CSV table of C-alpha atoms and ligand atoms in Angstrom, one decimal:
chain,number,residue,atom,x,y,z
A,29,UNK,CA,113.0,29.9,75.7
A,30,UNK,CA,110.3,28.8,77.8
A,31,UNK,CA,110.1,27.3,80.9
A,32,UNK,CA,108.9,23.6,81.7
A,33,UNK,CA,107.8,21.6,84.7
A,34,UNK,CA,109.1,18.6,86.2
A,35,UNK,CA,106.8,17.7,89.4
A,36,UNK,CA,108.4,15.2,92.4
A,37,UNK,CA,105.4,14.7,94.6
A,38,UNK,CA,104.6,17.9,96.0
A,39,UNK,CA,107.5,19.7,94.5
A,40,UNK,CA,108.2,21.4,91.5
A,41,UNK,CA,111.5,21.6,89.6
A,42,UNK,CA,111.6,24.2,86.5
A,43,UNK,CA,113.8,24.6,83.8
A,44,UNK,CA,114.8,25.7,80.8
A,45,UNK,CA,115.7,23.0,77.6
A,46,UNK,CA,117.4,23.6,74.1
A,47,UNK,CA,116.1,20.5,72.8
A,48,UNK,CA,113.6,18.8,74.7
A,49,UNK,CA,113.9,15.2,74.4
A,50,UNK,CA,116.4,15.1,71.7
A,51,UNK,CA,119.1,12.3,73.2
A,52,UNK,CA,121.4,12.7,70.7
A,53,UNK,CA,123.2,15.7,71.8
A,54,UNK,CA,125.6,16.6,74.3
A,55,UNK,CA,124.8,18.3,77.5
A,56,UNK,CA,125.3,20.8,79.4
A,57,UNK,CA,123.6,21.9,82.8
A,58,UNK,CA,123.6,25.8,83.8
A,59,UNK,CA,123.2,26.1,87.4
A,60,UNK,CA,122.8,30.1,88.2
A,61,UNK,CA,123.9,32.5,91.0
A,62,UNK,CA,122.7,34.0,93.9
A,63,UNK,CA,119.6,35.8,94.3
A,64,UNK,CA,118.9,35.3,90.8
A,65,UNK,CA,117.0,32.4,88.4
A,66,UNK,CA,118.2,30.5,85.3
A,67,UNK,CA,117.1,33.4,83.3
A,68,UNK,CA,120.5,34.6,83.9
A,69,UNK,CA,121.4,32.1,81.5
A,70,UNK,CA,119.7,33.9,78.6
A,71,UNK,CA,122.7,35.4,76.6
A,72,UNK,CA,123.9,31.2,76.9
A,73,UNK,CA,120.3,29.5,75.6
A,74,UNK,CA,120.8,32.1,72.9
A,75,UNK,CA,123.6,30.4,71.7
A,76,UNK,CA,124.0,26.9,72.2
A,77,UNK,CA,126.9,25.3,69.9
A,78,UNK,CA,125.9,22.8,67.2
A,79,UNK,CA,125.4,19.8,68.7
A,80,UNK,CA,124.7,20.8,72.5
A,81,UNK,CA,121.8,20.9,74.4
A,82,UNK,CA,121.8,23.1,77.2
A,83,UNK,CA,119.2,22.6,80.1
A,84,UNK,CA,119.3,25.4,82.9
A,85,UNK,CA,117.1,24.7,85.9
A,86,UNK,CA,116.1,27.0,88.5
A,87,UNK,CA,117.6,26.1,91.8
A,88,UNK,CA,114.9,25.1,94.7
A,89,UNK,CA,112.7,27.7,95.5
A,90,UNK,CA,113.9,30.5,92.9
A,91,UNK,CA,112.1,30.9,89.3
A,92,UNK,CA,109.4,28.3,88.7
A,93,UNK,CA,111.0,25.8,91.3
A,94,UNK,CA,109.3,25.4,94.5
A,95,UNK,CA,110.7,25.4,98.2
A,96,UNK,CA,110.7,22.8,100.7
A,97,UNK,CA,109.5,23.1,104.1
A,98,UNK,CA,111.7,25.3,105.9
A,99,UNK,CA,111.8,22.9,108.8
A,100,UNK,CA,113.4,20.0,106.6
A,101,UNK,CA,116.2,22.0,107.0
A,102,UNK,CA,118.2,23.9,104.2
A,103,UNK,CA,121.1,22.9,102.7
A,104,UNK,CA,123.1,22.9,99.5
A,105,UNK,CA,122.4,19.4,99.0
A,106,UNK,CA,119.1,20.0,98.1
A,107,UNK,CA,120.4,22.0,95.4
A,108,UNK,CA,122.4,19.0,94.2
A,109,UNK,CA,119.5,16.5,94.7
A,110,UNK,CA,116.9,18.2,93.1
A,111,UNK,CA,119.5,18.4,89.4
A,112,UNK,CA,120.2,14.8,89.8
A,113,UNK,CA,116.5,13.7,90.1
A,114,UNK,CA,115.8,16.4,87.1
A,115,UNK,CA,118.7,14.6,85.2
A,116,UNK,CA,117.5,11.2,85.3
A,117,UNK,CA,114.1,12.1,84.9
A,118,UNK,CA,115.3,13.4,81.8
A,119,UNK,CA,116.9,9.9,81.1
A,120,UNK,CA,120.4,12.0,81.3
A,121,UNK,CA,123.4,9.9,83.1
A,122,UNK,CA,126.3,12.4,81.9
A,123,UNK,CA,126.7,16.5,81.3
A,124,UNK,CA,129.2,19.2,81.6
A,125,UNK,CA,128.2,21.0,84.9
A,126,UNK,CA,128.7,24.9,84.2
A,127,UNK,CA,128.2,26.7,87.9
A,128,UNK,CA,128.4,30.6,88.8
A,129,UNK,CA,129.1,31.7,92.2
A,130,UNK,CA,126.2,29.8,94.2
A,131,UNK,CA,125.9,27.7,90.9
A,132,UNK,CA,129.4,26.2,91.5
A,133,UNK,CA,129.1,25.9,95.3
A,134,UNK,CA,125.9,23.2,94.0
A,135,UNK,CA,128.2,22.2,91.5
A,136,UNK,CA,130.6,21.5,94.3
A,137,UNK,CA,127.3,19.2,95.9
A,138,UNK,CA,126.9,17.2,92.7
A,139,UNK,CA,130.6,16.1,92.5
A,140,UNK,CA,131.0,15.7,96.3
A,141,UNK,CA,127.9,13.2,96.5
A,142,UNK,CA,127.2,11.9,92.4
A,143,UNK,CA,130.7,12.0,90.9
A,144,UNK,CA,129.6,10.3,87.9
A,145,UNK,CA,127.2,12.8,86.4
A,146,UNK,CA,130.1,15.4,85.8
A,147,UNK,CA,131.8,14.8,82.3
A,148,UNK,CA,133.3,18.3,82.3
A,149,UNK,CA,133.0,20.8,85.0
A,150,UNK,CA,132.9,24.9,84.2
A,151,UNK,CA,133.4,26.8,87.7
A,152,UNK,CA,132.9,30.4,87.2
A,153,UNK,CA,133.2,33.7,89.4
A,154,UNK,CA,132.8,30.9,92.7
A,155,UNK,CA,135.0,30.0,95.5
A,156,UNK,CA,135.7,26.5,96.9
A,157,UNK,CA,135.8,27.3,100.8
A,158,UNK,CA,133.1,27.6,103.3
A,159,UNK,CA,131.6,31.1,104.9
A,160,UNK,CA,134.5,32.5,107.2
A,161,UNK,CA,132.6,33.7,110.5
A,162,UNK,CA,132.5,37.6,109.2
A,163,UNK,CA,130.8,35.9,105.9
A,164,UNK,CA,128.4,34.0,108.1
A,165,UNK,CA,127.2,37.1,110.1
A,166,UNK,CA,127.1,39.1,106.6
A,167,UNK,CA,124.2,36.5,105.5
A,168,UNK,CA,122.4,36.9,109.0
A,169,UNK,CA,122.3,41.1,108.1
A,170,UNK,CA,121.0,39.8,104.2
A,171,UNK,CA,118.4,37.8,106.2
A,172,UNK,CA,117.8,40.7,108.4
A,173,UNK,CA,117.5,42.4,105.1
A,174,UNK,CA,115.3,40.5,103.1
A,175,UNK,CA,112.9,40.2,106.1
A,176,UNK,CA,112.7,43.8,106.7
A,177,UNK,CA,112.2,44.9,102.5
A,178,UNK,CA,112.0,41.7,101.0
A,179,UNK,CA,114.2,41.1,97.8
A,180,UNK,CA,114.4,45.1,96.3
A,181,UNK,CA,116.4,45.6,99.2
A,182,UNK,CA,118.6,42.9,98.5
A,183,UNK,CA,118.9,44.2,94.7
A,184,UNK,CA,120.2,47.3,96.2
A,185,UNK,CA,122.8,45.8,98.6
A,186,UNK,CA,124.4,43.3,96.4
A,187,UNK,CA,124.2,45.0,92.9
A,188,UNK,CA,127.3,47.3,93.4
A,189,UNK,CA,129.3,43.7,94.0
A,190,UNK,CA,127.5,41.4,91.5
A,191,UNK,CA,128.2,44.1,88.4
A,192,UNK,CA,131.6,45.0,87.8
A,193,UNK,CA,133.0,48.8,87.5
A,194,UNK,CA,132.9,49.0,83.8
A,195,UNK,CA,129.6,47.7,83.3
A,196,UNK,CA,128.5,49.9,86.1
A,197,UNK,CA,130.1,53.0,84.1
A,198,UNK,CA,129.2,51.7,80.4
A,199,UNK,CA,126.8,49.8,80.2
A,200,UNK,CA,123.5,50.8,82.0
A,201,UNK,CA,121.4,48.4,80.8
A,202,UNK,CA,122.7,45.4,82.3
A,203,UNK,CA,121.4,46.7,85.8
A,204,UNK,CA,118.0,46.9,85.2
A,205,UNK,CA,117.8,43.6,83.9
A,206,UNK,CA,119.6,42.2,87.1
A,207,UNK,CA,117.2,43.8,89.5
A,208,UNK,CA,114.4,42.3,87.6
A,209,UNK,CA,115.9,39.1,88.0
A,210,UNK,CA,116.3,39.5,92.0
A,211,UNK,CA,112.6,41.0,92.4
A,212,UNK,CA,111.2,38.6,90.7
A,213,UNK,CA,112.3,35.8,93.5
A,214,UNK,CA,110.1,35.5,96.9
A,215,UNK,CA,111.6,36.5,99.7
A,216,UNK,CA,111.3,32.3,100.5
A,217,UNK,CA,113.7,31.5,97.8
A,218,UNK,CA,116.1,34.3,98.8
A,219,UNK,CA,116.1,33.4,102.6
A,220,UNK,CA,116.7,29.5,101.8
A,221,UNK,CA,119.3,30.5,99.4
A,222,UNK,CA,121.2,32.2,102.2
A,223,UNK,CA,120.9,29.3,104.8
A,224,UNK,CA,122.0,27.3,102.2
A,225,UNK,CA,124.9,29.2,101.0
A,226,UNK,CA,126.6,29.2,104.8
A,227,UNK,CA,125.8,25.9,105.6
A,228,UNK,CA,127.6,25.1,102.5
A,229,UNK,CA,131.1,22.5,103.9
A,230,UNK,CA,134.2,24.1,102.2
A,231,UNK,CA,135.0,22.4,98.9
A,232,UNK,CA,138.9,22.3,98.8
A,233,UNK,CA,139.4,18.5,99.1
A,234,UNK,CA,137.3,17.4,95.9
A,235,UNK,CA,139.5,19.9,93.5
A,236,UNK,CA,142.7,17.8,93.8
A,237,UNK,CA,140.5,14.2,93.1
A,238,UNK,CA,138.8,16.1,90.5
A,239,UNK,CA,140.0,14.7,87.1
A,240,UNK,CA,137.3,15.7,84.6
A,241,UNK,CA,138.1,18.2,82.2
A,242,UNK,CA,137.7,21.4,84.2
A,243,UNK,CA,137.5,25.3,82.7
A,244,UNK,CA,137.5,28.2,85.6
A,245,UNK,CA,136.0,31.5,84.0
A,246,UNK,CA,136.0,34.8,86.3
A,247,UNK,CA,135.5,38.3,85.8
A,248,UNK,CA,138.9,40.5,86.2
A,249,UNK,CA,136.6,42.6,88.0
A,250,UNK,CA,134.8,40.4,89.8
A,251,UNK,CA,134.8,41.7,93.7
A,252,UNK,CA,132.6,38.5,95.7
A,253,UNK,CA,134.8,35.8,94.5
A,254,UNK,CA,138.0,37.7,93.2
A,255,UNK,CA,140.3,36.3,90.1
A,256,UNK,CA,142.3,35.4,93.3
A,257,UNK,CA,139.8,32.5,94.2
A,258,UNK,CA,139.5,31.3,90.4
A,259,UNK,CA,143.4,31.2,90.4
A,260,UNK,CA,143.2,28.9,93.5
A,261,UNK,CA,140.5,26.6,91.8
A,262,UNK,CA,142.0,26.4,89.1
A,263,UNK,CA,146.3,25.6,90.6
A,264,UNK,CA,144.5,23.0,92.5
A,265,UNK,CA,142.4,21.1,89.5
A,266,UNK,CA,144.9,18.7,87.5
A,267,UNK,CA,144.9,20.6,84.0
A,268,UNK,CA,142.3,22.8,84.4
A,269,UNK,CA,142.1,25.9,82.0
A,270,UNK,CA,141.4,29.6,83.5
A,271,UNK,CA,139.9,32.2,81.2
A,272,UNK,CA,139.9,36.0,83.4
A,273,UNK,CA,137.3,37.9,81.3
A,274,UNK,CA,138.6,41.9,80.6
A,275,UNK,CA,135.8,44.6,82.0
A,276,UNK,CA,133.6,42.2,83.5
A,277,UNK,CA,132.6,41.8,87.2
A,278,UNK,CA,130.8,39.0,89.0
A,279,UNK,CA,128.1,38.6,87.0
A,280,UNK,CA,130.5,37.5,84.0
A,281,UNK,CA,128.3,35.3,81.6
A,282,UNK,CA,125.4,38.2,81.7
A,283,UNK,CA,128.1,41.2,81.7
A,284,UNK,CA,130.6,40.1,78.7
A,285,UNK,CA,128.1,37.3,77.2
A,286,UNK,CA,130.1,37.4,73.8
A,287,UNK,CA,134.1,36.6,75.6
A,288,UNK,CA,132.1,34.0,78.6
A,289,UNK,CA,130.3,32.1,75.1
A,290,UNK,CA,133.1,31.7,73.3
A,291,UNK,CA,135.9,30.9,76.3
A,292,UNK,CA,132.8,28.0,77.1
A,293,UNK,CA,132.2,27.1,72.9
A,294,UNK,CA,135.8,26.7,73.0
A,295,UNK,CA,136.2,24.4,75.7
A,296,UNK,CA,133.0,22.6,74.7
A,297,UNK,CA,135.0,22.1,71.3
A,298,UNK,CA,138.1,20.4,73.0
A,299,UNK,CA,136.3,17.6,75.5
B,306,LIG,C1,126.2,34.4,94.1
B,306,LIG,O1,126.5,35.3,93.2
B,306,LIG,O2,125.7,33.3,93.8
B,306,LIG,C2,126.5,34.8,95.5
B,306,LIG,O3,126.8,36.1,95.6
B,306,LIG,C3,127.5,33.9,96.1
B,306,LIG,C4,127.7,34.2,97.6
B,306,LIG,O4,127.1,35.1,98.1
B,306,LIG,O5,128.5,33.5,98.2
């Protein structure tokens, strides 16, 4: 699916759409993980349910979406901001909001600051607190990192945890397509995801207010945000659904694409 533009000023937001312009559908709005773009969201555009449109934009700076100046300051907001001016622009007031991992902690953003725009929420392989201070210095070594051998060497530090153990043993072509993904991204995007990430304020207080239909999806293997954290989420969202996906890691939605589409078709179905 290709990509389009949206242009704010000096600043570029771009996306992916299942039906341009077509007002009569549903939505829903794939916001992707960590170092990656919303090309993660393939295996989803690929099937989008009768009657949905899905729109997947790349979050500022990563894909086709440009960065701000780095002395504006960086912080998940901007994240939030930049799918709420994309939205209207769109002439969208309402969508399901379907996060992963850095995806949900801008999901988090959206409801914190424009509660109205979330009809449905789908919270998957995330956590709802902020960096501990161990986390915090972990993201000053990735910066270190990313510096020093820009985003291959960033590939090869996280891919162990983004892909679980199974579809590290059995399925070998998932990898490659992962590491595409993160060397595709400047080293810009990856650095002001990072700053981003541990500036991020910890998310706890909106679950319990949260009373939109809510679906937490994580990988039983899923080592960065652990079935643990989805459990959490999802005791602490009034009648929110978990799904724990067999065999799949933290990458969930581009490891088991076939259990993550139908646990979201299904849930689509319901609200
Ligand atoms: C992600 O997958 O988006 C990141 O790993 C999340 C994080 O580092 O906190």
């Amino acid at each position: 699916m290709p990509l389009q533009f949206q242009h704010f000023g000096s600043r570029t937001i771009a996306y992916h759409d299942s039906a341009p312009g077509d007002g009569t559908r549903r939505k829903c709005v794939w916001l992707h993980a960590f170092p990656l773009s919303a090309a993660m969201w393939e295996p989803q555009l690929q099937h989008v349910p009768e009657g949905w449109r899905f729109i997947a934009p790349d979050l500022r700076g990563f894909g086709g979406s440009s960065e701000s100046d780095p002395n504006d300051g960086q912080s998940i907001d901007d994240f939030a901001s930049d799918v709420v001016a994309l939205l209207a622009e769109l002439g969208i007031t309402q969508a399901v909001l379907c996060g992963l991992s850095m995806g949900g902690y801008a999901t988090f953003a959206i409801l914190r600051h424009f509660p109205h725009l979330a009809e449905a929420l789908v919270l998957a392989d995330t956590r709802a607190g902020a960096d501990s201070p161990e986390g915090r210095a972990n993201r000053r070594g990735m910066i270190a990192l990313v510096d020093r051998e820009g985003p291959p060497g960033v590939a090869r530090d996280m891919m162990p945890k983004l892909l679980g153990k199974t579809t590290r043993e059995t399925n070998p072509q998932v990898e490659p397509v992962v590491r595409h993904l993160i060397n595709r991204q400047s080293p810009s995007a990856i650095r002001g995801g990072i700053l981003r990430m541990m500036q991020r304020p910890d998310s706890h207080p909106l679950l319990a207010t949260t009373t939109v239909p809510t679906l937490v999806i994580v990988g039983e293997e899923d080592e960065l945000t652990p079935p643990a954290e989805s459990k959490r989420i999802a005791e602490a969202i009034p009648g929110s659904t978990l799904v724990v996906i067999p065999k799949a890691g933290h990458l969930s939605s581009l490891e088991c694409p076939d259990e993550f589409n139908q646990a979201v078709a299904s849930f689509l179905g319901r609200i």
